[in-house]
XYZ file of C-alpha atoms in Angstrom:
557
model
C 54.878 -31.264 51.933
C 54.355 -29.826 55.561
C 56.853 -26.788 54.515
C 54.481 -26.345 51.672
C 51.271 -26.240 53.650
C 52.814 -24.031 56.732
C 53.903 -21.655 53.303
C 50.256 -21.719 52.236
C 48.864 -21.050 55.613
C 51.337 -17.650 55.763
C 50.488 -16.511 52.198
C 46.470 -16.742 53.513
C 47.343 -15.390 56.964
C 49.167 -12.641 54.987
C 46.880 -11.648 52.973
C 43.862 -11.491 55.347
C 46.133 -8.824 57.186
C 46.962 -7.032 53.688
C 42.862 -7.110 52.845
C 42.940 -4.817 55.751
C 44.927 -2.192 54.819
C 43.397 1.059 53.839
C 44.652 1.299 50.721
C 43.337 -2.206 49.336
C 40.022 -1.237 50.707
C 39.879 2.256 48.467
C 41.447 0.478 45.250
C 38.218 -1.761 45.827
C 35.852 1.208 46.451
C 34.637 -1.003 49.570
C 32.355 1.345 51.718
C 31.650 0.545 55.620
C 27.312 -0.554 55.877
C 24.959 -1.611 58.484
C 26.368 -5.363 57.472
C 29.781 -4.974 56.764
C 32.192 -3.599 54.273
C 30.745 -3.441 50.282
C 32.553 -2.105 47.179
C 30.599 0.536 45.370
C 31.902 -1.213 42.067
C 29.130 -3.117 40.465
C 30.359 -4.130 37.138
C 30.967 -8.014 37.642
C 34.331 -7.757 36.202
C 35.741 -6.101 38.400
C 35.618 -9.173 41.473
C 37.791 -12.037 40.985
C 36.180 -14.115 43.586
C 32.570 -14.840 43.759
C 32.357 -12.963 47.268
C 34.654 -10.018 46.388
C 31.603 -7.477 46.467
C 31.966 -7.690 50.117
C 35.304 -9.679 51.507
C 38.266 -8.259 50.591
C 40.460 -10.910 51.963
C 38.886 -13.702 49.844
C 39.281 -10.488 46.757
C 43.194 -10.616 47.819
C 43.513 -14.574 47.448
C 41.689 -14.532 44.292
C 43.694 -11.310 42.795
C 47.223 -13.418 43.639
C 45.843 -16.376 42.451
C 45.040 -14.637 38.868
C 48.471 -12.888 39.341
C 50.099 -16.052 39.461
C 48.107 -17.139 36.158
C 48.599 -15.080 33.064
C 47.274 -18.404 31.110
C 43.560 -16.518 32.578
C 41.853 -13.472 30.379
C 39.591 -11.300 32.222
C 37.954 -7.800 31.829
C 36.647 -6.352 28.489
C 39.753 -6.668 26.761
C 40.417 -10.308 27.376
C 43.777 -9.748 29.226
C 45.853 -11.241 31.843
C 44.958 -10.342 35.291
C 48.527 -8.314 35.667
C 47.749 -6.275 32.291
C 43.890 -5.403 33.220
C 44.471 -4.940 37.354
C 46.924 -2.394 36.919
C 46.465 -0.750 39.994
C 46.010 -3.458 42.290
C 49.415 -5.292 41.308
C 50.855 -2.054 41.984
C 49.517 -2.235 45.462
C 50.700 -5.960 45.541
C 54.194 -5.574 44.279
C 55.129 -2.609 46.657
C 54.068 -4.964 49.910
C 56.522 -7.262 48.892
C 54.733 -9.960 46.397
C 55.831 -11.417 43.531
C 54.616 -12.507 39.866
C 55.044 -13.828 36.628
C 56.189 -11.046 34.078
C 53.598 -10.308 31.265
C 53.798 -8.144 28.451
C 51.028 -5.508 28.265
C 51.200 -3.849 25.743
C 47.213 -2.295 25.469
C 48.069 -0.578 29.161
C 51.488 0.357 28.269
C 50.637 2.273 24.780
C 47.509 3.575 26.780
C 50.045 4.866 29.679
C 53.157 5.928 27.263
C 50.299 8.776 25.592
C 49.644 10.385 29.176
C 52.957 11.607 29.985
C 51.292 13.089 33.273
C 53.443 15.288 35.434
C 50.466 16.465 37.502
C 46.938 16.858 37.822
C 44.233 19.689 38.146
C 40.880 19.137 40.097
C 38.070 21.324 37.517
C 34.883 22.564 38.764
C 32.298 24.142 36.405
C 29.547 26.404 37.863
C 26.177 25.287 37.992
C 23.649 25.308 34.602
C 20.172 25.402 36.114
C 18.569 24.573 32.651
C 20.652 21.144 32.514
C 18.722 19.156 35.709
C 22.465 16.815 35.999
C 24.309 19.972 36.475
C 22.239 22.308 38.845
C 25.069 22.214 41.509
C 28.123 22.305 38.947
C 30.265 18.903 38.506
C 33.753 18.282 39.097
C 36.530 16.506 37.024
C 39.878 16.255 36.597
C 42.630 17.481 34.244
C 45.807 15.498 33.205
C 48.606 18.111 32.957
C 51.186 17.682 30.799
C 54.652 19.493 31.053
C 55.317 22.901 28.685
C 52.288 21.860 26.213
C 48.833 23.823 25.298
C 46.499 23.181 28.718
C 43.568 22.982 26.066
C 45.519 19.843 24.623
C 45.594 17.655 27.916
C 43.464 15.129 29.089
C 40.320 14.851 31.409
C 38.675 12.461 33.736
C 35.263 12.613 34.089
C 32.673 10.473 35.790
C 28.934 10.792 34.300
C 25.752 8.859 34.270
C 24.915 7.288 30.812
C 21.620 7.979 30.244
C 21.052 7.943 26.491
C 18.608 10.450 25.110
C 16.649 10.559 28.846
C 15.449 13.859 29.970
C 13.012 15.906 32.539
C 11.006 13.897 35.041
C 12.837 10.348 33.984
C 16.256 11.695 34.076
C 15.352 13.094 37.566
C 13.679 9.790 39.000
C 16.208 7.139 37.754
C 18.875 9.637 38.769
C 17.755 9.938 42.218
C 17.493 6.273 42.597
C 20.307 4.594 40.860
C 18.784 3.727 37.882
C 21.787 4.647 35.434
C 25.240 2.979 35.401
C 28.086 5.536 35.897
C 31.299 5.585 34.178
C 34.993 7.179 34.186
C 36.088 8.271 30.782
C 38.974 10.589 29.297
C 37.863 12.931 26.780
C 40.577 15.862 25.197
C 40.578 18.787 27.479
C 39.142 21.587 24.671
C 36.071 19.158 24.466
C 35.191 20.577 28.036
C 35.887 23.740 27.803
C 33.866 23.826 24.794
C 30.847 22.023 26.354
C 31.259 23.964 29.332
C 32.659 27.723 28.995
C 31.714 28.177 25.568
C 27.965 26.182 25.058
C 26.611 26.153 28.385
C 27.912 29.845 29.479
C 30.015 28.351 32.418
C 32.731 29.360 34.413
C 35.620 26.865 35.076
C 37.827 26.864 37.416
C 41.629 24.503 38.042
C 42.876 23.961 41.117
C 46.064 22.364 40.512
C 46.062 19.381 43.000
C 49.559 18.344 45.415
C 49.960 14.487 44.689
C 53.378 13.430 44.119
C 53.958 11.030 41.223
C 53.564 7.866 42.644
C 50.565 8.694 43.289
C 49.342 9.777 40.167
C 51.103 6.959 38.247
C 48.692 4.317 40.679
C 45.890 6.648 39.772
C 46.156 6.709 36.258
C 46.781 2.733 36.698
C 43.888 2.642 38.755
C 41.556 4.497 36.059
C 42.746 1.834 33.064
C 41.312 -0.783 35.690
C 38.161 0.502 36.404
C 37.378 1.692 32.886
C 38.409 -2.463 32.212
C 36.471 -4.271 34.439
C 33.546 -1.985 35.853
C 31.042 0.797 36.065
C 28.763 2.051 39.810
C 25.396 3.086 40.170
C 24.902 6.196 39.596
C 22.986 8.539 42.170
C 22.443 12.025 42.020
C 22.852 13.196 45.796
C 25.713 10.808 46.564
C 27.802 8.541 44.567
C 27.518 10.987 41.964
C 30.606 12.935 39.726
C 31.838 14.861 43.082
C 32.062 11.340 45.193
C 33.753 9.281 42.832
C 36.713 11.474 42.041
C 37.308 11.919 45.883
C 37.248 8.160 45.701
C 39.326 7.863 42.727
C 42.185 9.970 44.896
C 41.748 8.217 47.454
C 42.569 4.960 46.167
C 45.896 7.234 45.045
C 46.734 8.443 47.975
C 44.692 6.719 51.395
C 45.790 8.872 53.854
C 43.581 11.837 52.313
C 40.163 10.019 53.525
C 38.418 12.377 51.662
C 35.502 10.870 51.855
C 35.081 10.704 55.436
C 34.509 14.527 55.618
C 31.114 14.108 53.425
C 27.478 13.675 54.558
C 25.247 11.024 52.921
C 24.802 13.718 50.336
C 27.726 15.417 48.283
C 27.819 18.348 45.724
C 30.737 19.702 43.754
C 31.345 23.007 45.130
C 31.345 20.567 48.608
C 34.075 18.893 47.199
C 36.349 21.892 46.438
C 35.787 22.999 49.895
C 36.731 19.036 51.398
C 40.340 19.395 49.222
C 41.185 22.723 50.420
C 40.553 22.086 54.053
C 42.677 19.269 53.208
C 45.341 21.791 51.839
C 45.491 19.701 48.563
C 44.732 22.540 46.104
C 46.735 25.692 44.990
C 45.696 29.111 43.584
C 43.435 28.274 40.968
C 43.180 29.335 37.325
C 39.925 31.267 35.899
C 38.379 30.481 32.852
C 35.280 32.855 32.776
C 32.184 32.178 30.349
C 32.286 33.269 26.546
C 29.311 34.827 27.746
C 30.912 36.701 30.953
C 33.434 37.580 28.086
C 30.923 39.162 26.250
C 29.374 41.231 29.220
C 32.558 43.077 29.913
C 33.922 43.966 26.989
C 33.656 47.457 25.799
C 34.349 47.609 22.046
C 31.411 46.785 19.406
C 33.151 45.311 17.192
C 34.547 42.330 19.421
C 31.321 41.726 21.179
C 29.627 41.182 17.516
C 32.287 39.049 16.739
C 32.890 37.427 19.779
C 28.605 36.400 19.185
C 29.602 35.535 15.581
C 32.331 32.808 16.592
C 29.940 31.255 19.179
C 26.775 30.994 16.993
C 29.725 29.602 14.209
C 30.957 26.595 17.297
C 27.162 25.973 18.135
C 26.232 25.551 13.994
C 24.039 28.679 14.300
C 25.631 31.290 12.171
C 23.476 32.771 9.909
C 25.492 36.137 8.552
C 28.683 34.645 7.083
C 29.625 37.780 5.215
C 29.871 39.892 8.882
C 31.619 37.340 10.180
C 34.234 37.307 7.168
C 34.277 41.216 6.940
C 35.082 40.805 11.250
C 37.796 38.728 10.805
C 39.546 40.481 8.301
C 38.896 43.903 9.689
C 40.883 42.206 13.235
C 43.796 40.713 10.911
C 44.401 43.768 8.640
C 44.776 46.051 12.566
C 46.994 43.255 13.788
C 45.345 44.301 17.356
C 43.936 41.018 19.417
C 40.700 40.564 20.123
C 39.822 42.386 23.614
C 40.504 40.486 26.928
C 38.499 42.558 29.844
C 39.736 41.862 32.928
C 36.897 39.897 35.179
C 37.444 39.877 39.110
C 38.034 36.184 39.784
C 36.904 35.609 43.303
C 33.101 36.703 42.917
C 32.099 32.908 42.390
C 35.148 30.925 43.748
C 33.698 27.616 44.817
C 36.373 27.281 47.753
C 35.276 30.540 49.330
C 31.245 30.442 49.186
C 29.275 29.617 52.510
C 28.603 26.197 53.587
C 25.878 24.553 52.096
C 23.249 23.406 54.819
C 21.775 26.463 56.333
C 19.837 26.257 59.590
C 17.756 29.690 60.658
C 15.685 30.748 63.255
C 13.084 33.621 63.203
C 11.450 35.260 65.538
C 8.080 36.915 64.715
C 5.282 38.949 65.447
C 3.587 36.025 67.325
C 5.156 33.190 66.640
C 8.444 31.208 66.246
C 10.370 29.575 63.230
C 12.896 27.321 62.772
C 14.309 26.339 59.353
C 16.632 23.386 58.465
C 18.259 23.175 54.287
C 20.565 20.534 53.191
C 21.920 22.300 50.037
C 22.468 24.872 48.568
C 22.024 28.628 47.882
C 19.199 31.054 47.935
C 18.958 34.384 46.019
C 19.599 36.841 49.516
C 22.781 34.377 50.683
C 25.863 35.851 50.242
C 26.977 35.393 46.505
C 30.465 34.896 46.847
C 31.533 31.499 45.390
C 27.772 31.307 43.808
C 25.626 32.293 40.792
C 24.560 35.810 41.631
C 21.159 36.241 42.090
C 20.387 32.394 42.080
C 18.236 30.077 44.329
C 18.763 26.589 44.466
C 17.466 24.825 47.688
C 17.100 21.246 48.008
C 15.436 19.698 50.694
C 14.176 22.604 53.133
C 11.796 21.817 55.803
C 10.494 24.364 58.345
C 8.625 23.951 61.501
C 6.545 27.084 63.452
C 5.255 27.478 67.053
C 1.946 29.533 66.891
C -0.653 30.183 69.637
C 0.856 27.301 71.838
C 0.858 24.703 68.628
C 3.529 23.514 66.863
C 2.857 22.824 62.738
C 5.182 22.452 59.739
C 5.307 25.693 57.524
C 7.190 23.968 54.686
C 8.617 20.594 53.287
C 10.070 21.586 49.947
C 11.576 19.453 47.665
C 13.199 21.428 45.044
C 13.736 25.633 45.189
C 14.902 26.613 41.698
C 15.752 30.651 40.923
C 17.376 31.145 37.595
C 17.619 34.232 35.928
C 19.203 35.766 33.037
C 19.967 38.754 31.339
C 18.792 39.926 28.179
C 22.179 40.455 25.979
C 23.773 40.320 22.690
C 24.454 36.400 22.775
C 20.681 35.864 22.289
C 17.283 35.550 24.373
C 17.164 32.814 27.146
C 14.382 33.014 29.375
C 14.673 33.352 33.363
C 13.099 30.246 34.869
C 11.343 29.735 38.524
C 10.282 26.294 40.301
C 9.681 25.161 43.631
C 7.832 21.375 44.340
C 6.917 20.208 47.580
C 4.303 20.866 50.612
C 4.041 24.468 52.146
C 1.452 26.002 54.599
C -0.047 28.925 51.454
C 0.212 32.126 53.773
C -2.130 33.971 51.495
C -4.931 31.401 52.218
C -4.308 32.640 55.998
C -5.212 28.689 57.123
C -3.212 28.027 60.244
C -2.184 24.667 59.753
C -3.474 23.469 56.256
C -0.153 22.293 55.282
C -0.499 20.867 51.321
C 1.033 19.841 47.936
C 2.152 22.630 46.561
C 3.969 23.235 42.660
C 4.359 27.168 41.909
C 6.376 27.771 38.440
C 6.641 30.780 36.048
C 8.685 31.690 33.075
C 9.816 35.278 32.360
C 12.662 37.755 31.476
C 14.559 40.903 32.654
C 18.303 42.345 33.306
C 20.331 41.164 36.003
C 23.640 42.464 36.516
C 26.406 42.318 39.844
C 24.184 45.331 41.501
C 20.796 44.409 40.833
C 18.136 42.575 39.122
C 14.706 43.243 37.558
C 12.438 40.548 36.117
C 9.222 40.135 35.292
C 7.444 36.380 35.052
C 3.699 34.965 33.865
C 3.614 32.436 36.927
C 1.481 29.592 37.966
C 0.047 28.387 41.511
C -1.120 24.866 42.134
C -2.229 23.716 45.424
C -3.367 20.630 46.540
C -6.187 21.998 48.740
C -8.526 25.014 48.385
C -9.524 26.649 50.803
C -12.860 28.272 49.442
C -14.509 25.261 47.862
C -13.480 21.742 47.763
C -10.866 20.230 45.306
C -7.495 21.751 44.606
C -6.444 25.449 44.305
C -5.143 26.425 40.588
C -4.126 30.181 39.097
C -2.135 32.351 37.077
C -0.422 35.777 37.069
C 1.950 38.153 37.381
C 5.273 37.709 39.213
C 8.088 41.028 39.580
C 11.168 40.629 41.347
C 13.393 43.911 42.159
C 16.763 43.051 43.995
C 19.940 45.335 44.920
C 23.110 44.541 45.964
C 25.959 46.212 47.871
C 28.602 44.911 49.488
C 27.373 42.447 52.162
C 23.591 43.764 52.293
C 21.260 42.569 49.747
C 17.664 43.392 49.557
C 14.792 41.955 47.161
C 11.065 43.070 46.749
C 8.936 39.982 45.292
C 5.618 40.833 44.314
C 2.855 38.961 42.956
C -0.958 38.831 41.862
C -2.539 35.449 41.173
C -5.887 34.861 39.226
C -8.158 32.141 39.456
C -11.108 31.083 38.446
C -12.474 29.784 42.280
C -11.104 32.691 43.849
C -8.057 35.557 42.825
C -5.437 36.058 45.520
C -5.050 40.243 46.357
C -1.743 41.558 44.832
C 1.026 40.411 47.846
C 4.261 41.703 48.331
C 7.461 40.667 50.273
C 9.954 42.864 51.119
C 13.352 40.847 52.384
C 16.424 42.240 53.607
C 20.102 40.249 54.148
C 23.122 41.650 55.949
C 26.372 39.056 56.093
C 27.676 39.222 59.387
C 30.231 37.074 58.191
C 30.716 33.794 55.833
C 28.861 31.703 58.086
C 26.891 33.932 59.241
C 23.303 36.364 58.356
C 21.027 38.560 59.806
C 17.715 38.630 57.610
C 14.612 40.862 58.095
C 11.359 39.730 56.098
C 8.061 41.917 55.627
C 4.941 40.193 54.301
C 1.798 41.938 53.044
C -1.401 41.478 50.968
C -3.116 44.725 49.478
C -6.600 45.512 51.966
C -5.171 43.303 54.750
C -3.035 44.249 57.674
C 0.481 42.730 57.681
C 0.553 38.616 56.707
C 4.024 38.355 58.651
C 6.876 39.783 59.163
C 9.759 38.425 61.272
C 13.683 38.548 61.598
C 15.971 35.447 61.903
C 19.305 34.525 62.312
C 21.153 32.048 59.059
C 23.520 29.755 60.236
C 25.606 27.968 57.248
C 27.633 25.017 57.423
């Protein structure tokens, strides 16, 4: 009896010290707070004790206790613990425990289909009209040996949010109000949804884990899709975080996460794996629609628009399409395949995303903070040319021996597209938050502020032209009470060589209080290096002398 209670107290005294190790913690998602150590997991499934959210040494009893009881079902399937925990007894078994044998035969039919030999970390460029993939998204790619890439498998984590769109996709996004899931989906379904519908680039990194790692991975997937799902949050434990913490819980000497703020986004999470030196040379899989803007004969651009209006259930002249496809079979040539320069939007080799400026103007000073991501003078490389997409820019002024807040914007949105074959899609504008209106010229009347516009235009690698109807809302008005409200014409004229970029943004605005004179602003970027800008700015309004003007100094990071 006393042998068996001194062998009790060493099982609990060794797994206390086991509950520690770094590995346990990760295969448990647990997260360091203000209070103490909590697992991102909140299906209830997924704990085995009652207090497993948040000790993982009463989570290790509980997990060898279940071990040591296949008689117990648990997890969706109604499954011993040893066929649903796959990962964890993994974990278990290699630090010297042992259990009852059980026959699993769900997990090992599941496992004997992915004959995985190594892995592939996928981003897909941003899709501004899609709010849940404005920054891109990230997933993996189950490689196979000698088969067709298109035929493997892919992780992905995603919110499921049913037929929710616009302003209550954006709110219970930003707050956790979705549950977030990892699923494997065929590999073409992706590439369909991605480079084909959406008119996204995709890129694979092919990722250096050694098998054991992926085989706990893959073990580690079965158990979460099993037991669990996480809150899903837009800025942080969104697609980007939770397959850095799914290779983690492979592989816990990465500590992948540790190198992210409290905010992460996919291009971000390229950029963490490389410094890591986890990723090869990856493989480019440009747009159907980048496709389409190189190539140079007729007859495979109309049929290369054919085939995608066929995939998106939109084809309308059957006969063409026929006629096409015979024409290409009777030549026996393939289809053109232009070759597309690669490194223009490589996510690994963009600028950081948090920018912090300084500008120093006529009379006054200006200092600018963003968290993410991209405006449409940065340096393009590893971005959508010609893009703006800042989130969370604030910007504070000394003037005249005050100090007052220029701008507190929420949301900067710049998309624009180019009228092609492939069919009309308009170019889009937004930006939401609280700004200091120059053109009212009020020194300190800082207010709500929502300016929007829809439009059109061309926009190639050298320059753009596009023309928008826009709208101006303002929480304050300057000549009458109430709020400020108007509408008109927005141009923008950009150029682009080499590491200078330059873009003339002009604008008249009509209203029925009081019209604001046609206003101009004349910009001008040089990349000193990737980190690096020098950026000249020249603001005027027609019958007025010069609104502002300034240069400043971008700092990326």
């Amino acid at each position: 009896m006393i042998i068996l209670i001194l062998l009790g107290w060493i099982n609990i005294l060794r797994a206390d010290d086991l509950s520690q190790n770094q590995q346990w913690l990760n295969l448990l998602h647990y997260q360091k707070t203000m209070t103490g150590l909590k697992s991102e997991a909140d299906g209830g499934d997924f704990f085995l004790s009652p207090k497993g959210k948040t000790d993982p040494a009463l989570e290790l009893r509980a997990t060898v206790d279940a071990f040591n009881d296949p008689r117990k079902k648990f997890g969706k399937l109604k499954l011993p613990a040893a066929c649903v925990f796959t990962g964890r007894i993994i974990f278990l078994e290699k630090h010297g425990y042992e259990f009852p044998k059980v026959s699993c035969p769900e997990f090992e039919t599941w496992r004997m289909a992915l004959p995985i030999e190594s892995l592939s970390l996928v981003f897909a460029s941003s899709y501004p009209n899609n709010p849940a993939s404005m920054f891109g998204h990230t997933f993996l790619r189950l490689n196979t040996k000698g088969g067709n890439p298109l035929l493997d498998y892919a992780v992905n984590f995603a919110a499921t949010t049913g037929v929710d769109g616009g302003v209550e996709f954006a709110l219970l996004g930003v707050f956790g109000g979705y549950e977030g899931h990892y699923s494997l989906a065929p590999y073409f379904i992706k590439v369909n949804e991605y480079n084909n519908s959406e008119a996204r680039d995709l890129w694979e990194y092919p990722l250096k884990l050694n098998q054991d790692a992926i085989n706990l991975m893959l073990a580690h997937l079965w158990e979460l899709e099993s037991t669990t799902y996480f809150d899903y949050y837009f800025f942080d434990e969104n697609c980007s975080w939770q397959i850095l913490r799914l290779l983690e819980a492979a592989a816990p000497e990465l500590k992948l996460s540790a190198h992210s703020p409290f905010y992460v986004v996919p291009s971000e999470t390229v950029r963490i794996l490389a410094d890591a030196h986890l990723l090869d040379e990856p493989i480019y899989r440009p747009s159907l629609s980048r496709v389409y803007s190189e190539m140079k004969s007729p007859d495979d651009k109309e049929l290369l628009k054919l085939r995608l209006d066929e995939r998106k259930g939109k084809l309308k002249n059957k006969k063409r399409y026929h006629e096409l496809l015979v024409e290409k079979a009777r030549e026996g040539k393939p289809t053109e395949k232009p070759e597309i320069l690669p490194t223009k939007s490589r996510p690994d080799l963009g600028h950081g995303i948090r920018r912090l400026s300084y500008t120093e103007g006529g009379d006054y000073r200006r200092l600018n903070f963003r968290f993410a991501l991209h405006d449409v003078l940065d340096l393009d490389l590893g971005h959508d040319k010609w893009s703006t997409l800042d989130v969370l820019r604030f910007g504070l002024e000394h003037r005249e021996n005050r100090i007052l807040t220029r701008e507190m914007v929420l949301v900067d949105v710049l998309s624009l597209h180019n009228v092609d074959g492939l069919g009309f899609e308009p170019s889009w504008f937004l930006k939401l938050g609280a700004i200091n209106p120059r053109e009212f010229r009020c020194e300190g009347c800082l207010t709500g502020a929502l300016e929007a516009g829809l439009g059109s235009g061309i926009k190639t690698d050298s320059y753009i032209l596009s023309a928008f109807l826009a709208t101006r809302s303002y929480g304050m008005n300057p000549y009458n009470k109430g709020y400020y409200f108007g509408v008109g014409p927005r141009v923008l004229m950009g150029y682009s060589f080499r590491d200078f970029k330059i873009l003339l943004d002009t604008f008249k605005i009509f209203s029925a209080t009081q019209d604001l004179n046609l206003s101009s602003e004349l910009s001008l970027n040089y990349a000193l290096r990737d980190d690096l800008a020098l950026r000249f700015h020249y603001f005027l309004q027609v019958q007025h002398s010069p609104l502002e003007y300034g240069a400043s100094f971008q700092f990326y990071f």
